[in-house]
Short mmCIF file of C-alpha atoms in Angstrom, two decimals:
data_model
loop_
_atom_site.label_atom_id
_atom_site.label_comp_id
_atom_site.label_asym_id
_atom_site.label_seq_id
_atom_site.Cartn_x
_atom_site.Cartn_y
_atom_site.Cartn_z
CA UNK A 882 229.40 191.70 196.35
CA UNK A 883 232.97 191.78 195.11
CA UNK A 884 234.84 189.34 192.94
CA UNK A 885 238.64 189.31 193.17
CA UNK A 886 240.80 188.74 190.12
CA UNK A 887 242.04 185.34 191.14
CA UNK A 888 245.16 183.50 190.16
CA UNK A 889 243.28 180.22 190.38
CA UNK A 890 241.15 180.82 187.29
CA UNK A 891 242.40 180.62 183.72
CA UNK A 892 241.75 184.16 182.55
CA UNK A 893 238.54 184.37 184.61
CA UNK A 894 237.62 185.57 188.07
CA UNK A 895 236.62 183.81 191.27
CA UNK A 896 235.23 184.82 194.60
CA UNK A 897 237.75 185.94 197.15
CA UNK A 898 237.92 183.69 200.22
CA UNK A 899 235.14 184.63 202.60
CA UNK A 900 233.54 187.23 200.32
CA UNK A 901 230.64 184.98 199.29
CA UNK A 902 228.10 184.49 202.12
CA UNK A 903 228.13 180.70 201.69
CA UNK A 904 231.91 180.59 201.99
CA UNK A 905 231.71 182.83 205.04
CA UNK A 906 229.07 180.61 206.65
CA UNK A 907 230.91 177.35 205.95
CA UNK A 908 234.20 178.78 207.26
CA UNK A 909 232.49 180.00 210.44
CA UNK A 910 230.76 176.65 210.87
CA UNK A 911 234.03 174.73 210.54
CA UNK A 912 235.67 177.05 213.06
CA UNK A 913 232.80 176.68 215.53
CA UNK A 914 232.85 172.90 215.27
CA UNK A 915 236.61 172.81 215.80
CA UNK A 916 236.14 174.95 218.92
CA UNK A 917 233.47 172.56 220.22
CA UNK A 918 235.71 169.52 219.71
CA UNK A 919 238.57 171.42 221.34
CA UNK A 920 236.41 172.15 224.37
CA UNK A 921 235.73 168.44 224.87
CA UNK A 922 239.39 167.57 224.29
CA UNK A 923 240.43 170.11 226.92
CA UNK A 924 238.17 168.58 229.55
CA UNK A 925 234.75 170.19 229.11
CA UNK A 926 232.84 166.95 229.62
CA UNK A 927 229.19 167.16 228.41
CA UNK A 928 228.22 164.79 231.23
CA UNK A 929 228.82 167.66 233.65
CA UNK A 930 225.79 169.47 232.28
CA UNK A 931 222.45 169.18 234.07
CA UNK A 932 220.02 166.75 232.38
CA UNK A 933 217.93 169.64 231.01
CA UNK A 934 221.05 171.26 229.54
CA UNK A 935 222.16 167.95 228.03
CA UNK A 936 218.77 167.68 226.37
CA UNK A 937 219.05 171.23 225.01
CA UNK A 938 222.55 170.47 223.68
CA UNK A 939 221.48 167.26 221.94
CA UNK A 940 218.41 168.90 220.43
CA UNK A 941 220.49 171.84 219.20
CA UNK A 942 223.04 169.52 217.58
CA UNK A 943 220.24 167.52 215.95
CA UNK A 944 218.71 170.67 214.46
CA UNK A 945 222.12 171.82 213.25
CA UNK A 946 222.72 168.45 211.58
CA UNK A 947 219.37 168.62 209.77
CA UNK A 948 220.00 172.19 208.68
CA UNK A 949 223.46 171.27 207.37
CA UNK A 950 221.96 168.35 205.44
CA UNK A 951 219.44 170.71 203.86
CA UNK A 952 222.19 173.13 202.86
CA UNK A 953 224.22 170.38 201.21
CA UNK A 954 221.13 169.26 199.29
CA UNK A 955 220.72 172.76 197.86
CA UNK A 956 224.39 173.30 197.07
CA UNK A 957 225.11 169.99 195.31
CA UNK A 958 222.80 170.54 192.30
CA UNK A 959 223.99 174.15 191.96
CA UNK A 960 227.60 172.97 191.74
CA UNK A 961 226.83 170.45 188.99
CA UNK A 962 225.98 172.74 186.08
CA UNK A 963 228.08 174.56 183.49
CA UNK A 964 231.24 176.30 184.77
CA UNK A 965 230.95 174.32 188.03
CA UNK A 966 233.50 172.27 189.96
CA UNK A 967 231.97 169.17 188.36
CA UNK A 968 232.32 170.60 184.86
CA UNK A 969 235.84 171.86 185.62
CA UNK A 970 237.02 168.39 186.68
CA UNK A 971 234.98 166.36 184.14
CA UNK A 972 232.87 164.79 186.91
CA UNK A 973 229.27 163.95 186.14
CA UNK A 974 227.96 165.76 189.22
CA UNK A 975 229.22 167.61 192.27
CA UNK A 976 228.21 164.53 194.30
CA UNK A 977 230.74 162.46 192.34
CA UNK A 978 233.41 165.13 192.83
CA UNK A 979 232.84 165.33 196.60
CA UNK A 980 232.72 161.52 196.93
CA UNK A 981 236.09 161.33 195.19
CA UNK A 982 237.55 163.98 197.50
CA UNK A 983 236.23 162.16 200.57
CA UNK A 984 237.22 158.72 199.23
CA UNK A 985 233.72 157.35 199.65
CA UNK A 986 230.82 156.12 197.53
CA UNK A 987 228.61 158.75 195.96
CA UNK A 988 225.29 156.98 196.66
CA UNK A 989 224.48 158.98 199.79
CA UNK A 990 225.39 162.26 198.12
CA UNK A 991 223.35 161.45 195.02
CA UNK A 992 220.37 160.65 197.27
CA UNK A 993 220.83 163.99 199.06
CA UNK A 994 220.96 165.86 195.76
CA UNK A 995 217.83 164.10 194.50
CA UNK A 996 215.97 164.84 197.74
CA UNK A 997 216.96 168.48 197.50
CA UNK A 998 215.49 168.69 194.00
CA UNK A 999 212.28 167.03 195.19
CA UNK A 1000 212.00 169.39 198.15
CA UNK A 1001 212.00 172.31 195.73
CA UNK A 1002 208.40 171.25 194.92
CA UNK A 1003 207.42 171.32 198.59
CA UNK A 1004 208.71 174.64 200.00
CA UNK A 1005 207.31 174.31 203.53
CA UNK A 1006 208.92 170.92 204.05
CA UNK A 1007 212.17 172.35 202.69
CA UNK A 1008 211.96 175.29 205.09
CA UNK A 1009 211.28 172.97 208.04
CA UNK A 1010 214.35 170.89 207.19
CA UNK A 1011 216.51 174.00 206.69
CA UNK A 1012 215.52 175.28 210.14
CA UNK A 1013 216.24 171.89 211.72
CA UNK A 1014 212.60 171.45 212.70
CA UNK A 1015 212.50 168.02 211.03
CA UNK A 1016 215.24 165.55 210.12
CA UNK A 1017 216.40 164.40 206.71
CA UNK A 1018 214.79 160.99 207.19
CA UNK A 1019 211.46 162.67 207.99
CA UNK A 1020 211.71 164.87 204.91
CA UNK A 1021 212.55 161.92 202.65
CA UNK A 1022 209.60 159.86 203.94
CA UNK A 1023 207.22 162.80 203.50
CA UNK A 1024 208.44 163.64 200.00
CA UNK A 1025 208.07 160.01 198.89
CA UNK A 1026 204.39 160.15 199.89
CA UNK A 1027 203.78 163.56 198.34
CA UNK A 1028 205.46 162.70 195.04
CA UNK A 1029 203.12 159.72 194.64
CA UNK A 1030 200.09 162.03 194.47
CA UNK A 1031 198.66 162.50 190.96
CA UNK A 1032 199.77 165.90 189.67
CA UNK A 1033 198.98 165.40 185.98
CA UNK A 1034 196.38 163.66 183.85
CA UNK A 1035 192.63 163.35 184.44
CA UNK A 1036 193.04 162.61 188.16
CA UNK A 1037 195.48 165.46 188.88
CA UNK A 1038 194.91 167.14 192.22
CA UNK A 1039 194.38 170.88 192.32
CA UNK A 1040 196.98 173.19 193.99
CA UNK A 1041 194.80 173.65 197.07
CA UNK A 1042 194.62 169.89 197.68
CA UNK A 1043 198.37 169.49 197.15
CA UNK A 1044 198.95 172.30 199.65
CA UNK A 1045 196.71 170.49 202.13
CA UNK A 1046 198.68 167.28 201.57
CA UNK A 1047 201.96 169.06 202.33
CA UNK A 1048 200.41 170.46 205.53
CA UNK A 1049 199.34 166.95 206.57
CA UNK A 1050 202.78 165.45 205.98
CA UNK A 1051 204.53 168.32 207.76
CA UNK A 1052 202.30 167.69 210.76
CA UNK A 1053 203.19 163.98 210.66
CA UNK A 1054 206.89 164.86 210.60
CA UNK A 1055 206.47 166.71 213.91
CA UNK A 1056 204.75 163.76 215.62
CA UNK A 1057 205.91 160.46 214.14
CA UNK A 1058 209.03 158.51 213.19
CA UNK A 1059 210.07 158.17 209.53
CA UNK A 1060 208.87 154.54 209.47
CA UNK A 1061 205.47 155.62 210.79
CA UNK A 1062 205.35 158.47 208.27
CA UNK A 1063 205.82 156.00 205.42
CA UNK A 1064 202.90 153.99 206.74
CA UNK A 1065 200.75 157.09 207.07
CA UNK A 1066 201.95 158.39 203.72
CA UNK A 1067 200.60 155.28 202.01
CA UNK A 1068 197.11 156.55 202.95
CA UNK A 1069 197.78 160.23 202.19
CA UNK A 1070 195.57 160.34 199.12
CA UNK A 1071 192.70 158.96 201.18
CA UNK A 1072 193.20 161.75 203.73
CA UNK A 1073 193.26 164.65 201.27
CA UNK A 1074 191.11 163.37 198.38
CA UNK A 1075 188.88 160.52 199.61
CA UNK A 1076 186.62 160.82 196.57
CA UNK A 1077 189.33 159.48 194.25
CA UNK A 1078 191.61 157.68 196.70
CA UNK A 1079 189.88 154.31 196.94
CA UNK A 1080 189.52 153.84 193.20
CA UNK A 1081 193.06 154.93 192.35
CA UNK A 1082 194.66 153.06 195.25
CA UNK A 1083 192.68 149.91 194.52
CA UNK A 1084 193.68 149.99 190.86
CA UNK A 1085 197.32 150.64 191.78
CA UNK A 1086 197.42 147.80 194.30
CA UNK A 1087 195.79 145.37 191.89
CA UNK A 1088 198.39 146.29 189.25
CA UNK A 1089 201.22 145.97 191.78
CA UNK A 1090 199.99 142.57 192.94
CA UNK A 1091 199.83 141.27 189.38
CA UNK A 1092 203.28 142.67 188.68
CA UNK A 1093 204.63 141.23 191.94
CA UNK A 1094 203.39 137.76 191.02
CA UNK A 1095 205.14 138.03 187.66
CA UNK A 1096 208.38 139.19 189.29
CA UNK A 1097 208.38 136.65 192.13
CA UNK A 1098 211.53 134.55 192.08
CA UNK A 1099 213.39 132.22 194.42
CA UNK A 1100 216.67 130.37 194.04
CA UNK A 1101 219.24 128.60 196.21
CA UNK A 1102 222.93 128.03 195.65
CA UNK A 1103 225.46 125.99 197.62
CA UNK A 1104 228.29 127.93 199.25
CA UNK A 1105 230.50 124.92 199.87
CA UNK A 1106 230.55 125.68 203.60
CA UNK A 1107 227.58 123.59 204.64
CA UNK A 1108 225.06 126.34 203.89
CA UNK A 1109 222.98 127.57 200.99
CA UNK A 1110 222.49 131.14 199.88
CA UNK A 1111 218.95 132.35 199.17
CA UNK A 1112 218.12 134.89 196.54
CA UNK A 1113 214.74 136.06 195.40
CA UNK A 1114 211.94 138.57 195.38
CA UNK A 1115 208.46 138.02 196.81
CA UNK A 1116 205.31 140.15 197.03
CA UNK A 1117 205.00 142.62 199.89
CA UNK A 1118 202.04 140.72 201.35
CA UNK A 1119 203.93 137.44 201.65
CA UNK A 1120 207.01 139.24 202.96
CA UNK A 1121 204.79 140.76 205.65
CA UNK A 1122 203.50 137.31 206.64
CA UNK A 1123 207.04 135.92 206.78
CA UNK A 1124 208.31 138.86 208.81
CA UNK A 1125 205.45 138.50 211.29
CA UNK A 1126 206.34 134.84 211.77
CA UNK A 1127 210.07 135.52 212.17
CA UNK A 1128 209.52 138.36 214.63
CA UNK A 1129 207.25 136.14 216.69
CA UNK A 1130 209.96 133.48 216.86
CA UNK A 1131 212.73 136.00 217.64
CA UNK A 1132 210.84 137.62 220.51
CA UNK A 1133 213.64 138.40 223.01
CA UNK A 1134 211.45 137.15 225.84
CA UNK A 1135 211.63 133.64 224.37
CA UNK A 1136 214.52 131.28 225.08
CA UNK A 1137 214.32 129.25 221.88
CA UNK A 1138 217.73 130.55 220.76
CA UNK A 1139 219.55 129.42 223.92
CA UNK A 1140 222.46 127.29 222.87
CA UNK A 1141 222.48 128.78 219.39
CA UNK A 1142 225.55 130.01 217.57
CA UNK A 1143 227.23 132.66 219.73
CA UNK A 1144 228.13 135.98 218.20
CA UNK A 1145 231.76 135.32 219.17
CA UNK A 1146 232.55 132.30 217.00
CA UNK A 1147 235.93 131.82 218.73
CA UNK A 1148 234.11 130.16 221.63
CA UNK A 1149 232.38 126.83 221.41
CA UNK A 1150 228.62 126.49 221.54
CA UNK A 1151 228.87 124.21 224.58
CA UNK A 1152 230.18 126.88 226.96
CA UNK A 1153 228.65 129.99 225.43
CA UNK A 1154 224.88 129.79 225.26
CA UNK A 1155 222.92 132.70 223.92
CA UNK A 1156 220.52 134.36 226.33
CA UNK A 1157 217.47 135.98 224.66
CA UNK A 1158 219.45 136.44 221.48
CA UNK A 1159 221.47 139.27 223.04
CA UNK A 1160 224.76 138.15 221.51
CA UNK A 1161 223.34 137.53 218.06
CA UNK A 1162 222.95 140.18 215.41
CA UNK A 1163 219.45 140.85 214.14
CA UNK A 1164 220.15 139.08 210.86
CA UNK A 1165 221.53 136.03 212.71
CA UNK A 1166 218.44 135.84 214.92
CA UNK A 1167 216.18 136.10 211.87
CA UNK A 1168 218.22 133.40 210.14
CA UNK A 1169 217.84 131.03 213.08
CA UNK A 1170 214.16 131.87 213.32
CA UNK A 1171 213.76 131.01 209.64
CA UNK A 1172 215.36 127.62 210.31
CA UNK A 1173 212.97 127.12 213.23
CA UNK A 1174 210.00 127.75 210.95
CA UNK A 1175 211.34 125.30 208.37
CA UNK A 1176 211.89 122.62 211.00
CA UNK A 1177 208.29 122.98 212.20
CA UNK A 1178 206.60 122.85 208.80
CA UNK A 1179 203.69 120.41 208.67
CA UNK A 1180 205.33 118.34 205.96
CA UNK A 1181 202.76 115.57 206.38
CA UNK A 1182 200.04 118.01 205.37
CA UNK A 1183 201.66 119.70 202.38
CA UNK A 1184 200.30 120.95 200.06
CA UNK A 1185 196.95 120.74 201.88
CA UNK A 1186 196.02 123.94 203.75
CA UNK A 1187 197.43 123.20 207.20
CA UNK A 1188 197.14 125.20 210.40
CA UNK A 1189 199.39 128.21 210.81
CA UNK A 1190 200.94 129.58 214.03
CA UNK A 1191 200.80 133.10 212.54
CA UNK A 1192 197.65 135.16 212.27
CA UNK A 1193 197.48 137.88 209.65
CA UNK A 1194 194.77 140.49 210.11
CA UNK A 1195 193.38 142.27 207.06
CA UNK A 1196 191.53 145.45 208.02
CA UNK A 1197 188.80 146.54 205.64
CA UNK A 1198 185.56 148.48 205.93
CA UNK A 1199 182.30 146.57 205.94
CA UNK A 1200 180.92 148.88 203.25
CA UNK A 1201 183.83 148.12 200.92
CA UNK A 1202 183.62 144.39 201.54
CA UNK A 1203 179.87 144.26 200.87
CA UNK A 1204 180.11 146.38 197.73
CA UNK A 1205 182.95 144.34 196.26
CA UNK A 1206 181.18 141.09 197.11
CA UNK A 1207 178.30 142.10 194.83
CA UNK A 1208 180.02 144.20 192.16
CA UNK A 1209 183.22 142.13 191.84
CA UNK A 1210 185.08 145.28 190.81
CA UNK A 1211 187.84 144.75 193.39
CA UNK A 1212 188.76 148.42 193.36
CA UNK A 1213 188.97 148.87 197.14
CA UNK A 1214 191.71 147.76 199.50
CA UNK A 1215 192.63 146.91 203.09
CA UNK A 1216 195.80 146.60 205.14
CA UNK A 1217 197.54 143.77 207.01
CA UNK A 1218 198.95 144.04 210.51
CA UNK A 1219 202.40 144.38 208.95
CA UNK A 1220 201.28 147.48 207.07
CA UNK A 1221 201.13 145.83 203.65
CA UNK A 1222 198.21 147.12 201.55
CA UNK A 1223 196.00 144.39 200.10
CA UNK A 1224 193.37 144.72 197.38
CA UNK A 1225 189.88 143.39 198.07
CA UNK A 1226 190.41 140.63 195.52
CA UNK A 1227 193.55 139.46 197.27
CA UNK A 1228 191.87 139.67 200.68
CA UNK A 1229 188.97 137.52 199.48
CA UNK A 1230 191.37 134.94 197.99
CA UNK A 1231 193.37 134.81 201.23
CA UNK A 1232 190.17 134.34 203.22
CA UNK A 1233 189.34 131.27 201.11
CA UNK A 1234 192.67 129.45 201.30
CA UNK A 1235 194.56 130.69 204.36
CA UNK A 1236 194.12 131.34 208.06
CA UNK A 1237 193.54 135.05 207.63
CA UNK A 1238 191.45 136.90 210.18
CA UNK A 1239 189.46 139.88 208.95
CA UNK A 1240 189.06 142.98 211.07
CA UNK A 1241 185.95 144.40 209.41
CA UNK A 1242 185.37 147.92 210.66
CA UNK A 1243 181.69 148.30 211.46
CA UNK A 1244 181.05 144.55 211.53
CA UNK A 1245 180.75 141.97 214.29
CA UNK A 1246 183.89 140.82 216.10
CA UNK A 1247 185.02 138.51 218.86
CA UNK A 1248 184.38 139.38 222.49
CA UNK A 1249 187.14 141.78 223.48
CA UNK A 1250 185.99 142.64 227.02
CA UNK A 1251 186.39 139.91 229.64
CA UNK A 1252 185.65 142.17 232.60
CA UNK A 1253 186.98 140.87 235.91
CA UNK A 1254 186.59 137.17 235.07
CA UNK A 1255 190.07 136.76 233.51
CA UNK A 1256 193.18 138.61 234.66
CA UNK A 1257 195.39 138.22 231.56
CA UNK A 1258 194.49 139.51 228.09
CA UNK A 1259 193.49 136.67 225.79
CA UNK A 1260 194.27 135.98 222.10
CA UNK A 1261 191.57 138.11 220.40
CA UNK A 1262 192.25 141.02 222.78
CA UNK A 1263 195.97 140.77 222.20
CA UNK A 1264 195.37 140.72 218.44
CA UNK A 1265 193.16 143.82 218.67
CA UNK A 1266 195.81 145.66 220.69
CA UNK A 1267 198.51 144.80 218.15
CA UNK A 1268 196.23 145.98 215.37
CA UNK A 1269 195.79 149.36 217.09
CA UNK A 1270 199.41 149.71 218.22
CA UNK A 1271 202.04 148.11 215.92
CA UNK A 1272 204.83 149.13 218.33
CA UNK A 1273 205.39 149.76 222.04
CA UNK A 1274 203.17 152.61 223.25
CA UNK A 1275 206.07 154.44 224.91
CA UNK A 1276 206.64 157.51 222.78
CA UNK A 1277 209.73 157.10 220.60
CA UNK A 1278 210.01 153.33 221.14
CA UNK A 1279 209.82 151.19 217.98
CA UNK A 1280 209.92 147.71 219.54
CA UNK A 1281 207.37 145.70 217.47
CA UNK A 1282 204.08 144.76 219.10
CA UNK A 1283 204.69 140.96 219.02
CA UNK A 1284 207.63 141.56 221.39
CA UNK A 1285 205.56 143.64 223.81
CA UNK A 1286 203.69 142.72 226.98
CA UNK A 1287 200.07 143.59 227.73
CA UNK A 1288 199.40 146.06 230.53
CA UNK A 1289 196.27 147.10 232.43
CA UNK A 1290 195.96 150.89 232.22
CA UNK A 1291 193.89 150.69 235.41
CA UNK A 1292 195.75 148.16 237.54
CA UNK A 1293 194.02 144.80 238.03
CA UNK A 1294 194.58 145.09 241.78
CA UNK A 1295 192.80 148.46 241.70
CA UNK A 1296 189.71 147.13 239.94
CA UNK A 1297 190.81 147.35 236.31
CA UNK A 1298 189.09 145.27 233.63
CA UNK A 1299 190.71 142.90 231.16
CA UNK A 1300 189.64 144.64 227.96
CA UNK A 1301 191.08 146.25 224.87
CA UNK A 1302 189.92 149.66 226.09
CA UNK A 1303 191.80 149.20 229.37
CA UNK A 1304 194.79 147.45 227.75
CA UNK A 1305 198.13 148.69 226.45
CA UNK A 1306 201.29 147.24 224.92
CA UNK A 1307 204.76 147.94 226.31
CA UNK A 1308 208.14 146.42 225.62
CA UNK A 1309 209.70 144.78 228.72
CA UNK A 1310 211.91 147.83 229.37
CA UNK A 1311 209.03 150.33 229.38
CA UNK A 1312 206.67 147.92 231.14
CA UNK A 1313 209.08 147.99 234.07
CA UNK A 1314 209.13 151.80 233.92
CA UNK A 1315 205.31 151.90 234.12
CA UNK A 1316 205.49 150.06 237.45
CA UNK A 1317 208.60 151.91 238.67
CA UNK A 1318 207.56 154.42 241.38
CA UNK A 1319 210.60 156.58 240.60
CA UNK A 1320 208.98 157.54 237.26
CA UNK A 1321 205.84 159.49 236.55
CA UNK A 1322 203.81 158.08 233.64
CA UNK A 1323 202.00 160.56 231.40
CA UNK A 1324 199.40 159.41 228.87
CA UNK A 1325 198.81 161.50 225.76
CA UNK A 1326 195.85 161.87 223.41
CA UNK A 1327 197.50 159.67 220.77
CA UNK A 1328 197.65 156.73 223.23
CA UNK A 1329 201.40 157.07 223.77
CA UNK A 1330 203.23 157.42 227.06
CA UNK A 1331 206.17 159.48 228.23
CA UNK A 1332 208.13 158.99 231.46
CA UNK A 1333 209.64 161.59 233.74
CA UNK A 1334 211.81 160.88 236.75
CA UNK A 1335 210.21 162.12 239.95
CA UNK A 1336 212.14 164.71 241.94
#
């Protein structure tokens, strides 16, 4: 490679424009993107492409975006050291320098730089991101799970186990959404090192629960506009219960928000009712749902343990429950329907004072098969389906299970049974697609469905 004696440096040298491979690549990339925008501006409408070609174009752009993100992650730390652009301009990091040049906040760039440094510990994930095989959000979710694994101290995992963990997370990145990966990542240690997972995870959760109770706060302040502003921090478990309640109330199939505050405040409430919350933002719908919960509190029963319209399921193995019941070590753990991990001690306390339903794996349960006697899925069956499938079973759809409708995999009219085994959950949109003859429905081994328009 050749360095040119540059006039831009003070007595030093700098790379000639285009002579460094990274400069060449970035210049070519900018030129190619300008040509693509110019093609659209000149009338090359992407909608003219056949559906298969549109899919190929979108997938290619997505891979290019991920690859570009990976490149930026690797370049930012390298441009932050001595004799760098950051050092030359007295910026703390290259992320701060670039944020200043782009007139934006540096948070996103700092996060990218940090992720790039973390990916250096997991080379196969880094390579997958660089090739565009996975997205940045997938990589971040996977790295968060991997970095939680013990790599030092008496419980440190050996290199072979860490390599296995990276393989597991890379496989998850190819099949699941980032939100699902975070849920799966919470159980990563159990998957790769079950001999130490339960003890370490139980101890960690017990410590977190104690810390969460100490850090729990709540305050209200008047805004002077007829409202009060809430501020606080609550444990993950209780946040999961609250979210489950709010999502149940904000189900778009319900009409409880009709007549609520329209999104367009310039119109009066009298002539602009809200249908299924479609003209409310998500935060507005949750706010109104919170008010609905408050209005329906059993104030005549407080603080006695009253009935609750929300059921929280804690899943735990029968073996763990029996062992902890006799040993009182409380080192195991379970999970709620909202994905919040719960220690055995917390699960036992909840079972004593709240309406918590336990899904004990390996133990007895309610009748979940009603055969042909009842056409619609009943409460326990619905609960079991939501426990198995937290979102719509259409692949790629993240509509939460409480908003979904139950479906007979084998149609009732064709002799199907009303059971969990023959049941499925679909959001209203995909439930219509299941019954739409213009679409072919394909079931996959992971209990998800894809749709393809028939020719």
